[in-house]
Coordinates of C-alpha atoms in Angstrom, one line a residue:
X1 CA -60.6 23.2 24.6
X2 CA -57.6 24.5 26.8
X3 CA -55.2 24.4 23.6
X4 CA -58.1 27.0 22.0
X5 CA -58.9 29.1 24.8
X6 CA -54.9 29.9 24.9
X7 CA -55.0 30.7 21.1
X8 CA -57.1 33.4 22.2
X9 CA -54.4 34.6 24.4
X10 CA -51.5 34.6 22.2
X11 CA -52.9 37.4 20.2
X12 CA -52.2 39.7 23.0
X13 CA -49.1 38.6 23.6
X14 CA -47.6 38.8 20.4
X15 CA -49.3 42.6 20.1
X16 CA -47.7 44.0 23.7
X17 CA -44.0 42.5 22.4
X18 CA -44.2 43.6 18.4
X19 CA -44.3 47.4 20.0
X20 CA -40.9 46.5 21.9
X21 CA -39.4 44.6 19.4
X22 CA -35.8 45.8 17.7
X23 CA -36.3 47.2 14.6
X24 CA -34.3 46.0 11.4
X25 CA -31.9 49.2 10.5
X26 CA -32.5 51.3 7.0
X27 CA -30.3 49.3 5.0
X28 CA -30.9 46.7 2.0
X29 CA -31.1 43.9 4.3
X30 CA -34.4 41.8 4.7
X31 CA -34.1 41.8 8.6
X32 CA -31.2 42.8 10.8
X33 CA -29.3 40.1 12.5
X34 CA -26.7 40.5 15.3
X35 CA -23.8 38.4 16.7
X36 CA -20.6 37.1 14.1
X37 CA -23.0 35.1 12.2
X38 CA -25.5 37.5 11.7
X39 CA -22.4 39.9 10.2
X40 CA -21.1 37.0 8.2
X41 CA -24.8 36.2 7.1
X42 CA -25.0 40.2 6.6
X43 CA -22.4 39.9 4.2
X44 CA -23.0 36.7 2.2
X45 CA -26.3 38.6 1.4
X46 CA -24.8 41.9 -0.1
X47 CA -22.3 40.2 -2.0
X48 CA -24.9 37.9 -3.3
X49 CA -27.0 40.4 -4.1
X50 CA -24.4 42.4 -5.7
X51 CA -23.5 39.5 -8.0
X52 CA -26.6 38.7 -8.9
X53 CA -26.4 34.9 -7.7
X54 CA -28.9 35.0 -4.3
X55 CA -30.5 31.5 -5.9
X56 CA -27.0 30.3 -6.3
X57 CA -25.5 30.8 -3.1
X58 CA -28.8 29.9 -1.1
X59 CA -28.7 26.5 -2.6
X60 CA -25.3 25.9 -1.9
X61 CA -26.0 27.0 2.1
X62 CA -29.0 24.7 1.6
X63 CA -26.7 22.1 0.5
X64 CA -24.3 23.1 3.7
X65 CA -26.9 22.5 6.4
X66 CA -28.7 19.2 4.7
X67 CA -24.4 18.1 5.0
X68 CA -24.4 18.6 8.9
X69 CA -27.8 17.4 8.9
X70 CA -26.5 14.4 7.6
X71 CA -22.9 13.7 9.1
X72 CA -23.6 14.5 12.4
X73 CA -20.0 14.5 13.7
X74 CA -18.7 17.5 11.2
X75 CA -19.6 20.3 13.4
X76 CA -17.1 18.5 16.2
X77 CA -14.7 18.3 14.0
X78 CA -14.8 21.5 12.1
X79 CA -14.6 23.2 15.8
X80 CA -11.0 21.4 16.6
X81 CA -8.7 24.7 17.4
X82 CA -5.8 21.7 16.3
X83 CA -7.0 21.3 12.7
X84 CA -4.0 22.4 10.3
X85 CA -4.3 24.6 7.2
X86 CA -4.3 22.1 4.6
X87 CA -7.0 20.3 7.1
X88 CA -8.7 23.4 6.8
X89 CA -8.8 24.4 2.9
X90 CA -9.5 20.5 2.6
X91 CA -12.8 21.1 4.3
X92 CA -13.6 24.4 2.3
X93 CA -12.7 21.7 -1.2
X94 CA -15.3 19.3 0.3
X95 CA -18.1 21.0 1.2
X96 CA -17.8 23.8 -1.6
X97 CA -15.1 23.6 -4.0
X98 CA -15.4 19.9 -5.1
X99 CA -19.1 20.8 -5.4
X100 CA -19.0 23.4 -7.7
X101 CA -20.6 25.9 -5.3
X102 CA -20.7 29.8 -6.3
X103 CA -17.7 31.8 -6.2
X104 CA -19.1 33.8 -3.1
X105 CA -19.6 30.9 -1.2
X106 CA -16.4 29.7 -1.7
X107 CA -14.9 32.6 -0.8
X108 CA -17.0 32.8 2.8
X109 CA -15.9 29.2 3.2
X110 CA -12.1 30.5 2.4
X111 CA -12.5 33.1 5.0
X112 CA -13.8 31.3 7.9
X113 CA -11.1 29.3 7.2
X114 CA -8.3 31.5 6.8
X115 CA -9.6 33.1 10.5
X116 CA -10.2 29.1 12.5
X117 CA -14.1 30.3 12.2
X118 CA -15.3 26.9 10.5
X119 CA -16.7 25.8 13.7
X120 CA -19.0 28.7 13.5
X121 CA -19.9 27.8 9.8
X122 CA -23.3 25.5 10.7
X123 CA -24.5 28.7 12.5
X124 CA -23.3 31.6 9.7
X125 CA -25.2 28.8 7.3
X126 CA -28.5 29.1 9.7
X127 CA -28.3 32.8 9.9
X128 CA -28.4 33.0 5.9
X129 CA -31.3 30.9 6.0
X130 CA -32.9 33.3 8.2
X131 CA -32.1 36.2 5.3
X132 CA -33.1 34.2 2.8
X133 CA -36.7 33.2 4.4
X134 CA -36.9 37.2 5.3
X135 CA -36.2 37.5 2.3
X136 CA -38.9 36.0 0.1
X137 CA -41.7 37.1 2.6
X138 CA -41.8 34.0 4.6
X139 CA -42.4 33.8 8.6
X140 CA -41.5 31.0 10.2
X141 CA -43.8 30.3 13.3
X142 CA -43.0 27.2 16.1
X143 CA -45.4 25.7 18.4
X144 CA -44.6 23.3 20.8
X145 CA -48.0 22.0 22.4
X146 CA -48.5 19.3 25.6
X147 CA -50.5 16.9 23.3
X148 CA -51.6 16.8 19.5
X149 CA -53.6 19.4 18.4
X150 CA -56.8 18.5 16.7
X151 CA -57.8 20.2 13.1
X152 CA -60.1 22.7 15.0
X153 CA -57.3 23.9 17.0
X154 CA -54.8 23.7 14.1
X155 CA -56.8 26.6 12.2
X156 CA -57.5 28.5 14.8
X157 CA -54.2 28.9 15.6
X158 CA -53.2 29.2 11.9
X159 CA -55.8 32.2 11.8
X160 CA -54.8 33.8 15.3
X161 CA -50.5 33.8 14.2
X162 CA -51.7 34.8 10.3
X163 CA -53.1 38.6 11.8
X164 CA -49.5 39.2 12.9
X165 CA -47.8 38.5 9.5
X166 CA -47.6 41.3 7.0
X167 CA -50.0 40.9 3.6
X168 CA -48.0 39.3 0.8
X169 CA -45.9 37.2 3.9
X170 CA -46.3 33.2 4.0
X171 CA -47.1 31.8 7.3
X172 CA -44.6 28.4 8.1
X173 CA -46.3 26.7 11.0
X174 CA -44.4 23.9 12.4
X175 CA -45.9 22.1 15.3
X176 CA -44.3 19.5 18.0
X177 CA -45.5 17.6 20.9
X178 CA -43.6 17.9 24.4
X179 CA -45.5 16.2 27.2
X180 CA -43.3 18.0 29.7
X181 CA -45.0 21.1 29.2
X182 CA -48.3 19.8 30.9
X183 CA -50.5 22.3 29.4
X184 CA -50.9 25.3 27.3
X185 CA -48.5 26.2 24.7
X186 CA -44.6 27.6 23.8
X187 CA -44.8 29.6 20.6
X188 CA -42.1 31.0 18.5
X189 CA -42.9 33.6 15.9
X190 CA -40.0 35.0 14.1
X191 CA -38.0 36.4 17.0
X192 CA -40.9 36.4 19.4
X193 CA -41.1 33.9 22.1
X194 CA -43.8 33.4 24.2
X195 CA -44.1 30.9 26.6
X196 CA -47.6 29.7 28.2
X197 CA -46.8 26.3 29.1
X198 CA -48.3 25.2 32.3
X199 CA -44.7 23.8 33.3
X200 CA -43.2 27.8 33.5
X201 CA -46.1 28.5 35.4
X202 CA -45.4 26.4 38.0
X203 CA -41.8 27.0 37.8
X204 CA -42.6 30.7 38.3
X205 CA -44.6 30.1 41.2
X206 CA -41.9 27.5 43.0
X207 CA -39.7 30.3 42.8
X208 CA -41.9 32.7 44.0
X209 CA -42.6 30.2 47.0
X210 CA -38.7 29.6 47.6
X211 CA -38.1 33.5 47.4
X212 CA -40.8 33.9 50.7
X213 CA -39.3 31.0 52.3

């Protein structure tokens, strides 16, 4: 009952921070992204676009993250300032040339390269992803609850986060368990984040208590 009685909450929430939220800029982009792999993203999109291989190149990214997914050490080592430049065009022939990847991925690989940015590559991969879902209308919500939620609870919730994505948008709801939150609910909706765990509440109100101390 307490997991439902906050899904009537969230609505509220999400409405007072969607009027304060950055707006994406008037440009061909699905959403705006900031930060150097937002740019990088930014530009994997428009050249993409440009040469008609979107599908292409978001497989191949696909391909990029399932690879760090996978070897979970790459990311260390792509990130060592000491690799060389032949150590460095050998890990643009592994994880794109060899693999006959598109011509624009290659060529972001090349760069990040050519600039020691590899370490950054898992990250410029994620930010594409982000394009990409933007992209075909898809909104990617996260909700981290203390225990299971029941079927009830699932749909409500379902219906509460739907009336905050835009008709023809897909709703991705993807649910975890984290006892440590006591109660209530975190939830992530696109680049909203609203926390109503029961464990910030009582962290707000220690500090509160340590501040009149």
């Amino acid at each position: 009952m307490a997991n439902r009685r906050i899904c009537g909450i969230i609505g509220g929430q999400i409405r007072s921070l969607s009027t304060s939220a950055p707006q994406a800029s008037g440009s061909a982009l699905p959403i705006q992204l900031y930060g150097l792999e937002g740019r990088y993203a930014h530009a994997i999109y428009s050249a993409a676009v440009k040469q008609k291989s979107l599908d292409a190149v978001d497989k191949d990214f696909k391909s990029i993250l399932d690879i760090f997914t996978k070897e979970k050490g790459l990311n260390e080592l792509l990130r060592n300032p000491l690799l060389t430049k032949d150590q460095r065009q050998n890990a643009v022939n592994e994880l794109a040339v060899k693999r006959n990847a598109n011509k624009v991925t290659v060529n972001t690989l090349s760069v990040l390269a050519e600039n020691g940015r590899l370490g950054r590559l898992q990250g410029v991969a994620k930010a594409f992803a982000t394009l990409m879902r933007a992209h075909r209308g898809e909104v990617q919500a996260k909700v981290t609850t203390a225990k299971q939620l029941d079927a009830n609870e699932m749909k409500e919730l379902q219906t509460v986060l739907q009336t905050f994505v835009k008709k023809g948008s897909t709703l991705q709801l993807e649910t975890k368990v984290d006892p440590s939150l006591i109660g209530g609910m975190v939830v992530e909706l696109g680049d909203r984040y609203i926390d109503m765990s029961i464990s910030s509440k009582l962290k707000t109100f220690s500090n509160l208590v340590k501040e009149t101390l």
